[in-house]
Short mmCIF file of C-alpha atoms in Angstrom, two decimals:
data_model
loop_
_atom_site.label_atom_id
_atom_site.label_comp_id
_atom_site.label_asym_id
_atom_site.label_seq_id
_atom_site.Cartn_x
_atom_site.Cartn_y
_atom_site.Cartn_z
CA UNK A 1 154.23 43.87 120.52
CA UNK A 2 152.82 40.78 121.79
CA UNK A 3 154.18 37.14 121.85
CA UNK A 4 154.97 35.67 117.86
CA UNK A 5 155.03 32.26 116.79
CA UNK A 6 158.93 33.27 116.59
CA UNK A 7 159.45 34.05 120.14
CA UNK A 8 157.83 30.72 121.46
CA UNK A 9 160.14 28.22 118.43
CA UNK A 10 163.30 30.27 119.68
CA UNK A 11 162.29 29.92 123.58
CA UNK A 12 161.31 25.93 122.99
CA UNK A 13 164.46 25.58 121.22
CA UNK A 14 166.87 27.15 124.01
CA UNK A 15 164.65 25.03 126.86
CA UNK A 16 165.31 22.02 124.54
CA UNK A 17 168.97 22.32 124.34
CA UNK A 18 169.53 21.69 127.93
CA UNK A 19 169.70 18.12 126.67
CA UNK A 20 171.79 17.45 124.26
CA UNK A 21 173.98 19.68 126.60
CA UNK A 22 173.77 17.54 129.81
CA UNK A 23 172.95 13.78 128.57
CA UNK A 24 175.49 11.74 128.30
CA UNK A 25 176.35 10.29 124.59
CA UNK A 26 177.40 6.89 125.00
CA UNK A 27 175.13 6.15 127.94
CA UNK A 28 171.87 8.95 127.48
CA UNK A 29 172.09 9.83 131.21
CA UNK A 30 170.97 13.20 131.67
CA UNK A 31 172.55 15.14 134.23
CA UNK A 32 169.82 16.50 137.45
CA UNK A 33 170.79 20.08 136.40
CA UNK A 34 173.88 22.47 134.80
CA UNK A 35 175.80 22.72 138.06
CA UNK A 36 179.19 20.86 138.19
CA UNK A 37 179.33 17.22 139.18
CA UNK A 38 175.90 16.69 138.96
CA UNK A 39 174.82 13.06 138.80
CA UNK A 40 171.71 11.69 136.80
CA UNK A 41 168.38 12.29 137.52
CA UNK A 42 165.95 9.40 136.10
CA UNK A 43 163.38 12.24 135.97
CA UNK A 44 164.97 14.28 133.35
CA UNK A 45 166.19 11.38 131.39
CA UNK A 46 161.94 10.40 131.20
CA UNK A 47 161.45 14.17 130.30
CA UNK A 48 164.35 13.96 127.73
CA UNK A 49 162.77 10.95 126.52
CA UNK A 50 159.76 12.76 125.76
CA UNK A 51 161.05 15.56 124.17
CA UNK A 52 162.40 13.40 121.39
CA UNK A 53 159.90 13.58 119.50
CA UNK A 54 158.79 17.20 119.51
CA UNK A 55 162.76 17.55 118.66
CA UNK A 56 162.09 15.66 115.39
CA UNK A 57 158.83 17.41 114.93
CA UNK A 58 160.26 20.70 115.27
CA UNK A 59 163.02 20.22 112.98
CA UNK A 60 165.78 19.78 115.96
CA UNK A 61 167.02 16.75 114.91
CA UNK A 62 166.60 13.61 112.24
CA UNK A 63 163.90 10.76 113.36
CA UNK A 64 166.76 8.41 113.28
CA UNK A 65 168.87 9.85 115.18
CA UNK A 66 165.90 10.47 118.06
CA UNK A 67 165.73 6.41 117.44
CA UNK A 68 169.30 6.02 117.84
CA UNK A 69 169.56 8.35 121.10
CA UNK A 70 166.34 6.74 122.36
CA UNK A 71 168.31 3.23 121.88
CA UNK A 72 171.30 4.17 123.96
CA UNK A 73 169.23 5.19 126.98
CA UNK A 74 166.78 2.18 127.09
CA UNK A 75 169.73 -0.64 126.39
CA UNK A 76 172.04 1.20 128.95
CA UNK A 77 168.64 1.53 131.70
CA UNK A 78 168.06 -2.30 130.52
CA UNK A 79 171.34 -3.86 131.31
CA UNK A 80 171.71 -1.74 134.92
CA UNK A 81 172.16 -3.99 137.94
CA UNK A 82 168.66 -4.09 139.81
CA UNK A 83 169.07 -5.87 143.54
CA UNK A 84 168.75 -4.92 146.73
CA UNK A 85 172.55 -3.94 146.67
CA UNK A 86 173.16 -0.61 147.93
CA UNK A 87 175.61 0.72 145.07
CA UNK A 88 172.99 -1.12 142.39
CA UNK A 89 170.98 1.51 140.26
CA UNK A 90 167.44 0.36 140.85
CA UNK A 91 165.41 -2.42 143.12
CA UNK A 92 162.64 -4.18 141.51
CA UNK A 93 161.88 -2.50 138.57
CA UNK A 94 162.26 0.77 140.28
CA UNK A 95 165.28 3.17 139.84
CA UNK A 96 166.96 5.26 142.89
CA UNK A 97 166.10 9.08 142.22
CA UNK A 98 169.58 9.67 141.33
CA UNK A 99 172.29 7.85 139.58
CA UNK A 100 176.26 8.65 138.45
CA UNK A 101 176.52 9.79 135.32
CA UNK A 102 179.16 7.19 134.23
CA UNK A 103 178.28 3.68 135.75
CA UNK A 104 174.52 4.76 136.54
CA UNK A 105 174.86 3.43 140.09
CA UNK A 106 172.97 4.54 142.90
CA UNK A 107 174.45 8.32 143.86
CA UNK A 108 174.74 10.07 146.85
CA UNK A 109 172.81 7.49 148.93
CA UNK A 110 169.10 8.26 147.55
CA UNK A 111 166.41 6.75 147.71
CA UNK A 112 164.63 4.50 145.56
CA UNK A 113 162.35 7.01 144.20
CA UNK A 114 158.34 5.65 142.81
CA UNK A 115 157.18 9.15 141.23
CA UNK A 116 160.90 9.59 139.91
CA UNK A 117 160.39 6.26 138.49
CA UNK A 118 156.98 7.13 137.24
CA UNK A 119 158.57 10.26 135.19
CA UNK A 120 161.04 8.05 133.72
CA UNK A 121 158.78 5.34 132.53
CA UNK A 122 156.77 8.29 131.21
CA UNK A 123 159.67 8.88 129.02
CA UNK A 124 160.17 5.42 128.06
CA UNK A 125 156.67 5.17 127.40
CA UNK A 126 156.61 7.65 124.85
CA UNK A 127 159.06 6.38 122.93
CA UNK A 128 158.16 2.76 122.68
CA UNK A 129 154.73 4.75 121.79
CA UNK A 130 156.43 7.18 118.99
CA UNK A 131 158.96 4.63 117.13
CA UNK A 132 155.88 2.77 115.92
CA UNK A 133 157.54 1.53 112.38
CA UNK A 134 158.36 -1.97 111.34
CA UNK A 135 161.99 -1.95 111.07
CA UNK A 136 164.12 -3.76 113.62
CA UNK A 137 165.38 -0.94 115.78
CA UNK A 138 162.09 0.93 115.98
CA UNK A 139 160.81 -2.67 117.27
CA UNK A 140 163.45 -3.41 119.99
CA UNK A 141 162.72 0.26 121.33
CA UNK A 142 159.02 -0.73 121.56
CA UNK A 143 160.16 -4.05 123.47
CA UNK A 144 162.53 -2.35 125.86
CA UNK A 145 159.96 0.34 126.93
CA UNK A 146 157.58 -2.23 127.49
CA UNK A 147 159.42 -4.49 129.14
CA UNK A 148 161.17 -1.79 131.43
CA UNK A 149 157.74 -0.51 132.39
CA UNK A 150 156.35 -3.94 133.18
CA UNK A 151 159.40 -5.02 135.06
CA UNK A 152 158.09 -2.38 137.25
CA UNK A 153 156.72 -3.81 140.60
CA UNK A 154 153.99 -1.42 142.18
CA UNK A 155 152.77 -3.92 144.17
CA UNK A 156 156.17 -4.15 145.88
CA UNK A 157 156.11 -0.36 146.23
CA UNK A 158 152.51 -0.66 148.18
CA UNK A 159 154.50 -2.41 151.47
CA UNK A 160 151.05 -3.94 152.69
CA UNK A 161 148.83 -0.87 152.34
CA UNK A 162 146.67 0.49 150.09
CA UNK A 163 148.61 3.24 148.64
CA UNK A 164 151.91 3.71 147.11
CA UNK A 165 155.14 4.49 149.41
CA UNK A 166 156.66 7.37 148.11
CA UNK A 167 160.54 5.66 148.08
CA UNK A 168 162.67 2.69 149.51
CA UNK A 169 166.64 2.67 150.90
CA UNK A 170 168.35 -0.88 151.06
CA UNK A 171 169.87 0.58 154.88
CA UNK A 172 166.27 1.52 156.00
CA UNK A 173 163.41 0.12 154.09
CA UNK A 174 160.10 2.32 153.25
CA UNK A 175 159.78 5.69 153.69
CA UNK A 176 157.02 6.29 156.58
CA UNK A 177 155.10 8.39 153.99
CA UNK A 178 152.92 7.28 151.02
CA UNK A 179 151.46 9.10 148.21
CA UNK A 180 147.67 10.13 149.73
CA UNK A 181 146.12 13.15 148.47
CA UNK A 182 147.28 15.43 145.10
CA UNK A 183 149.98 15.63 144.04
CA UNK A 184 152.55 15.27 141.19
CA UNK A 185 151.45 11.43 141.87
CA UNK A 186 148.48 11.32 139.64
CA UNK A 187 150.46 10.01 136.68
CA UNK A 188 152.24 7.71 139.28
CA UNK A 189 149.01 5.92 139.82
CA UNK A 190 147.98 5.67 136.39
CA UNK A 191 150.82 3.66 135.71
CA UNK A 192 150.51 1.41 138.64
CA UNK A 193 146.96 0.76 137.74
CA UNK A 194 147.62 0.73 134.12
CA UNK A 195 150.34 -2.37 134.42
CA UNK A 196 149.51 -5.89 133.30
CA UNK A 197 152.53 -7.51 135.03
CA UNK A 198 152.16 -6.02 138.60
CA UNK A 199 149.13 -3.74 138.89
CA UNK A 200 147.63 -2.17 141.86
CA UNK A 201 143.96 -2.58 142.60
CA UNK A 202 141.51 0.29 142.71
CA UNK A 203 141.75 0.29 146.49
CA UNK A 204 144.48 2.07 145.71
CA UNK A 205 143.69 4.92 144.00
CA UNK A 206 140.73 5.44 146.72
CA UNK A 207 143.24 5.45 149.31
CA UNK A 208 145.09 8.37 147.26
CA UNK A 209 141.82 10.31 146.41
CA UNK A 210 140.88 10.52 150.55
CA UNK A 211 143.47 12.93 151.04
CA UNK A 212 141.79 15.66 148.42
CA UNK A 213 141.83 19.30 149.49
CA UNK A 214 138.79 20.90 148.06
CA UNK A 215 139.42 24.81 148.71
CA UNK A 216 138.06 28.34 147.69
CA UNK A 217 140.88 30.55 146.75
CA UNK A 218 140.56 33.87 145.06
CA UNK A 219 136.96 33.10 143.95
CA UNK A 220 138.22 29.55 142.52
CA UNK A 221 137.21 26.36 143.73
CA UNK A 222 139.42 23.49 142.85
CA UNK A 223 141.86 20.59 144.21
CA UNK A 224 144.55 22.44 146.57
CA UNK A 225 148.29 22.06 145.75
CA UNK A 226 150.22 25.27 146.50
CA UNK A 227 153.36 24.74 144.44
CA UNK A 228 152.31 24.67 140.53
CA UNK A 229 154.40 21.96 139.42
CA UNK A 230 151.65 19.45 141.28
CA UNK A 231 149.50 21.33 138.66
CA UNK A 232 151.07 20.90 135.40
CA UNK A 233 154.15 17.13 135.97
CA UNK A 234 150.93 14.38 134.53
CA UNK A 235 149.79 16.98 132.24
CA UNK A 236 152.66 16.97 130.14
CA UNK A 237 151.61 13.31 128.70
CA UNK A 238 147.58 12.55 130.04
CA UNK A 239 144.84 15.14 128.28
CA UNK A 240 142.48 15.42 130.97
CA UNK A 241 140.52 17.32 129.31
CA UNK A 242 136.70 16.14 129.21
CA UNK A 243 137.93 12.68 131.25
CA UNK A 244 136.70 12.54 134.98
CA UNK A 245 137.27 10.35 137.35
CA UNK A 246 134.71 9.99 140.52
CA UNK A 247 135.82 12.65 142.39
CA UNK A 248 136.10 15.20 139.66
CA UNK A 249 132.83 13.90 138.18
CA UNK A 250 131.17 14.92 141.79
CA UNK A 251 132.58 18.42 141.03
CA UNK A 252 131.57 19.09 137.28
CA UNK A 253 135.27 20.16 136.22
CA UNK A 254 138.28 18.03 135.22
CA UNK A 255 142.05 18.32 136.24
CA UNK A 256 142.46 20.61 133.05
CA UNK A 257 140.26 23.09 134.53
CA UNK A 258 141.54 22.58 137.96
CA UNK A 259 145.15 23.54 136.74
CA UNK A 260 143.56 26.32 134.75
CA UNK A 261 141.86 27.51 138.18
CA UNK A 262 145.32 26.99 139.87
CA UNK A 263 147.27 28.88 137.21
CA UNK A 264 144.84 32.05 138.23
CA UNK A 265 145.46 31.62 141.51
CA UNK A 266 148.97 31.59 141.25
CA UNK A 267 148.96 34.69 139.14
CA UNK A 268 146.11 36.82 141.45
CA UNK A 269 148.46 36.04 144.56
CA UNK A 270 151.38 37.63 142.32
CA UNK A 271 148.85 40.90 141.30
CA UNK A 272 148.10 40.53 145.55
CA UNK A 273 151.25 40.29 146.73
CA UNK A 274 149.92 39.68 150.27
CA UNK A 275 153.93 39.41 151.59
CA UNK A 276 154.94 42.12 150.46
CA UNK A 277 158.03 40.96 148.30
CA UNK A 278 159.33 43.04 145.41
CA UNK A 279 158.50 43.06 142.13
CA UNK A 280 155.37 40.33 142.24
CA UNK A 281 152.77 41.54 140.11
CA UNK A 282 150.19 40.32 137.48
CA UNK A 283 153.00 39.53 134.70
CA UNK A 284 155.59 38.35 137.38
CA UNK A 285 154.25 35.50 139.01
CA UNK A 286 154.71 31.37 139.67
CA UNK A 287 156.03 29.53 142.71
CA UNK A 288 156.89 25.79 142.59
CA UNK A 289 159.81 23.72 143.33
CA UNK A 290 162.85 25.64 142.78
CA UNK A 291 165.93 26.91 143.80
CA UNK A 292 166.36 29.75 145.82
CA UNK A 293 168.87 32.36 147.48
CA UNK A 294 169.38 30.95 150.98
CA UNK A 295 169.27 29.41 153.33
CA UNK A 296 170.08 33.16 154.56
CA UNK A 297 168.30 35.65 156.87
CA UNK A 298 168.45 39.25 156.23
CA UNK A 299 166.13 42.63 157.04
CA UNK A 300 164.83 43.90 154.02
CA UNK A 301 163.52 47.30 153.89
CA UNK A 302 162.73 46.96 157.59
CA UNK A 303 161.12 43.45 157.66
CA UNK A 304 163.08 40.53 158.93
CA UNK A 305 163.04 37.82 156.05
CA UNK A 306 163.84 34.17 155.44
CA UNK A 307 165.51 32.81 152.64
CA UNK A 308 165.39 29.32 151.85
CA UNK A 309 167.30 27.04 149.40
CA UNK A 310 165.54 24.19 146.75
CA UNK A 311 161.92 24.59 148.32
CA UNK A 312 158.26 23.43 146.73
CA UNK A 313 157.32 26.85 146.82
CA UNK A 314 153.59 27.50 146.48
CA UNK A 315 150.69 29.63 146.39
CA UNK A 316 148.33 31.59 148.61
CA UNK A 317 150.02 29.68 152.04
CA UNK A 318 153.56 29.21 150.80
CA UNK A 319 156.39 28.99 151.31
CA UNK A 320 156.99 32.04 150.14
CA UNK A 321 160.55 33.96 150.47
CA UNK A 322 160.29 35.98 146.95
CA UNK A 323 161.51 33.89 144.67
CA UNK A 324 160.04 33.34 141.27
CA UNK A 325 160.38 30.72 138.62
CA UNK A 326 159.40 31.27 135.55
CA UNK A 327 159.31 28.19 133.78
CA UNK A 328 156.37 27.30 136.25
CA UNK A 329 154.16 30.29 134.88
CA UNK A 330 155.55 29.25 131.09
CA UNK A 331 154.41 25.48 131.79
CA UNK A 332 150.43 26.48 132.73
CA UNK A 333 150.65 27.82 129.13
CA UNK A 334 148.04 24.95 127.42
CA UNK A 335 145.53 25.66 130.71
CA UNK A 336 145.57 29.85 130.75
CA UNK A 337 147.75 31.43 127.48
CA UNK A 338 145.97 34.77 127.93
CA UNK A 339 147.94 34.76 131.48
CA UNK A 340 150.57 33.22 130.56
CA UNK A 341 151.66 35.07 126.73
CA UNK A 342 151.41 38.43 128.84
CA UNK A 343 154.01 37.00 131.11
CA UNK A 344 156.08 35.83 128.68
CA UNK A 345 156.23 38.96 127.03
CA UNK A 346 156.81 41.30 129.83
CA UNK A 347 160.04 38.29 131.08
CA UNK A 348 161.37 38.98 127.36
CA UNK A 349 160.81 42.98 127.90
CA UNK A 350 162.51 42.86 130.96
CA UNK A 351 165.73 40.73 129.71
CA UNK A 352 164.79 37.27 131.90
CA UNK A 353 165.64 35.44 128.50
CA UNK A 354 169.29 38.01 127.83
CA UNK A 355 172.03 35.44 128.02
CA UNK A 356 170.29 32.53 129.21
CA UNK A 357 171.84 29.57 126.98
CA UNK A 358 168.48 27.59 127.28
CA UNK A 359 165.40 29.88 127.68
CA UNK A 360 164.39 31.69 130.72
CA UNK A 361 166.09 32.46 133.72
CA UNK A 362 165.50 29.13 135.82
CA UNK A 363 164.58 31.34 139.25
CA UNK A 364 165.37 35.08 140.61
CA UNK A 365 164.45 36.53 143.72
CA UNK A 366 164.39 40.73 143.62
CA UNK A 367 163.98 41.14 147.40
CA UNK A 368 167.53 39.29 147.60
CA UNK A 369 170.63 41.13 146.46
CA UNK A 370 173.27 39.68 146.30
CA UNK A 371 175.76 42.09 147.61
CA UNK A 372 175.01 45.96 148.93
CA UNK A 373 173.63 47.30 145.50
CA UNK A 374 174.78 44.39 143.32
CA UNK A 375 171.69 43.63 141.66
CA UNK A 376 169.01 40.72 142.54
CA UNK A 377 169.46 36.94 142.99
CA UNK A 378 169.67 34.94 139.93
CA UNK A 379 169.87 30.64 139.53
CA UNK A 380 172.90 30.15 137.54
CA UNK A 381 171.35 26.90 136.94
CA UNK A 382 168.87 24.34 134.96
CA UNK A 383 167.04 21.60 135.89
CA UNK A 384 165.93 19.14 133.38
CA UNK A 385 163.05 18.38 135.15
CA UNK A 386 162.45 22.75 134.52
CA UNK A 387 163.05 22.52 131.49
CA UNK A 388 161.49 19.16 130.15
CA UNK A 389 157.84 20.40 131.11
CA UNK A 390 158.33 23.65 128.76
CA UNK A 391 159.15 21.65 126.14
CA UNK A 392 156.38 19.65 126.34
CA UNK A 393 153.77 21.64 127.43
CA UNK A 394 154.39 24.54 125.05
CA UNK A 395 153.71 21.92 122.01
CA UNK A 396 150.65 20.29 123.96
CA UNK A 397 149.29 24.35 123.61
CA UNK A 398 150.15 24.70 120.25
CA UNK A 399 149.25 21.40 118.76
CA UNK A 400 148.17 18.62 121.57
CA UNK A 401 151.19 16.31 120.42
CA UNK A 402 152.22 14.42 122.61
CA UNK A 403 148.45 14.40 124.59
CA UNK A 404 147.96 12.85 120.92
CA UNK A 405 150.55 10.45 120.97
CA UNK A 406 149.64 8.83 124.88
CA UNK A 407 146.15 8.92 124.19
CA UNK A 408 146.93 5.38 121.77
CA UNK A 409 149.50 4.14 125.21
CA UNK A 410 147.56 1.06 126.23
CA UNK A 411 149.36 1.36 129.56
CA UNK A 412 148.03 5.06 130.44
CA UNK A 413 144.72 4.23 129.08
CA UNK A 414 144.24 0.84 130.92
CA UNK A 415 145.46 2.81 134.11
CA UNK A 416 143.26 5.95 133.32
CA UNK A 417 139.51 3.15 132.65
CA UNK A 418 140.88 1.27 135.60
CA UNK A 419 140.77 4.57 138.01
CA UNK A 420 137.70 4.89 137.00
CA UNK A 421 137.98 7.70 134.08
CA UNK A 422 134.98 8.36 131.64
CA UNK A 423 134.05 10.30 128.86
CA UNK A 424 135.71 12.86 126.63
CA UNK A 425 137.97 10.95 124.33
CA UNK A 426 138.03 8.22 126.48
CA UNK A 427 134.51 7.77 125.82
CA UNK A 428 132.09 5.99 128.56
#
């Protein structure tokens, strides 16, 4: 039967209405996932952001009510108390990972998160980008977004070193660890390079490229990251295709084709199956950050297994209990569709999508059962930051939108020349 232009507007569509389900309407907090009680996640409200305007593109919704929505969520982010007080939603410029729903202070003691904060001012970036018109309300989103992005202190964030801490508690300080080799980060220090308030010097991003893995997998060579969310989070706004920085430059390829090359990988270790779990194969593949059946431990047709909870899952060395999410395969769409549409079809064929309010099964694990002959594990839940990148990286494959739109962001592009990227459309 193959995939149809159909199946992929219907399966945008139900990823998409995660959102208006789970943001808040007089605020535009968007809750971390579907489960009960869950507080804010400044990710997903930057991948909400971002979705606005394939929502008006696609028909979802009016442009002025994206502009309205957009409104609420920048004001409300605006006015939030930022201090060093530990019930305070954010700390110079910065935002803690996750924040109530209601007042948008800090939640469950988190941290103050820099790549959360990065996804967010993704979001808020895209919107002061999009609402480009001359009327007042399209011009007070483009000041917010700028001014919450350049409120941002990534200086602050660099505690004395070179590179970028990866978070901050008022009770403790820094985290001991800082964002060196590749990650999810990438976009992170494009926007700390990119800022004309508080930028960090190059010295920076050199400190972040010495951690590189350079690895042979599978007959690919690219820059190792097992899980494939690392592969696909700075993809959803940056096309990196034809840019290089110095490191990629050495190796002839760009971080397009190293996702594409990690997309394969991902997908050959499914055909392998070199654990043995059930039901990997060719068309049922994709490991990331998810969550997952456990923690449990249980024999399985004679082998002792472990099952482990929300885990960056990854590919060929793991972690590895089983359990497969397929939004991860459905976001490497734009780097390998004639992996990915096969996928897709065989989820549909096999009723991953039956049910599912907003798209695809979020993760499922056939080597768990639930109970004695009770069928497999299934998620009962979303995450927006799940189902934000399907959004946007199923309209980057089918039309380059937003890579479009953030290629005119003077932010991304000052961070992206100041990193030291050439050619392509950034030209040399």
């Amino acid at each position: 039967m193959g995939v149809t232009g159909a199946m992929l507007d219907q399966l945008q569509l139900d990823s998409w209405r995660f959102f208006p389900a789970h943001t808040h309407p007089g605020n535009g907090l968007v809750k971390d996932s579907s489960q009960p009680h869950s507080p804010a996640s400044i990710a997903a409200i930057g991948f909400r952001l971002s979705c606005l305007p394939i929502a008006v593109a696609r028909g979802w919704m009016a442009r002025s009510d994206a502009l309205h929505q957009s409104l609420i969520s920048l004001r409300f982010l605006a006015n939030l108390e930022q201090s060093d007080s530990p019930q305070a939603a954010g700390y110079k410029g910065f935002f803690y990972h996750f924040i109530d729903m209601e007042d948008g202070h800090r939640a469950w003691n988190c941290e103050l998160s820099t790549i959360d904060t990065a996804l967010l001012m993704a979001g808020v970036l895209t919107v002061a980008q999009y609402f480009d018109g001359a009327a007042a309300d399209e011009a007070e989103a483009r000041r917010l977004g700028q001014a919450l992005f350049e409120r941002v202190d990534w200086v602050w964030a660099q505690n004395g070193g070179a590179a970028l801490s990866l978070g901050w508690t008022p009770e403790r300080g820094f985290l001991p660890y800082r964002w060196i080799g590749y990650s999810e980060a990438l976009i992170l220090y494009a926007m700390a390079l990119g800022s004309s308030s508080h930028p960090v010097g190059a010295d920076a991003y050199a400190e972040w490229l010495s951690g590189y893995k350079w690895r042979r997998y599978y007959g690919q060579e690219y820059v190792y990251a097992g899980p494939l969310f690392i592969h696909q989070f700075s993809h959803c706004w940056i096309d990196f295709r034809g840019i290089q920085d110095d490191y990629m430059r050495e190796r002839g390829i760009d971080y397009f084709e190293n996702s594409r090359r990690a997309t394969y990988v991902h997908r050959e270790y499914g055909e392998r199956n070199p654990r043995g779990f059930r039901d990997y194969h060719g068309h049922s593949w994709g490991l990331t950050a998810s969550n997952g059946p456990g923690p449990a431990e249980r024999d399985v047709h004679g082998r002792h297994r472990k099952f482990y909870g929300y885990l960056a899952r990854g590919a060929p060395h793991g972690p590895d209990d089983g359990t497969i999410a397929p939004w991860a395969s459905l976001a490497s769409l734009p780097f390998a569709p004639e992996l990915v549409l096969p996928t897709i079809e065989y989820l549909a064929a096999s009723r991953m999508l039956e049910g599912e309010s907003y798209g695809l099964l979020s993760s499922f694990n056939p080597s768990f059962h639930v109970e004695e002959g009770d069928g497999i594990w299934n998620c009962p839940w979303h995450l927006g930051i799940n189902q934000g990148p399907i959004v946007l990286m199923m309209e980057n494959h089918r039309n380059g939108m937003l890579w479009q739109l953030m290629r005119r962001c003077v932010q991304l592009v000052r961070g992206l020349e100041r990193a030291g990227f050439r050619g392509g459309w950034l030209g040399d």
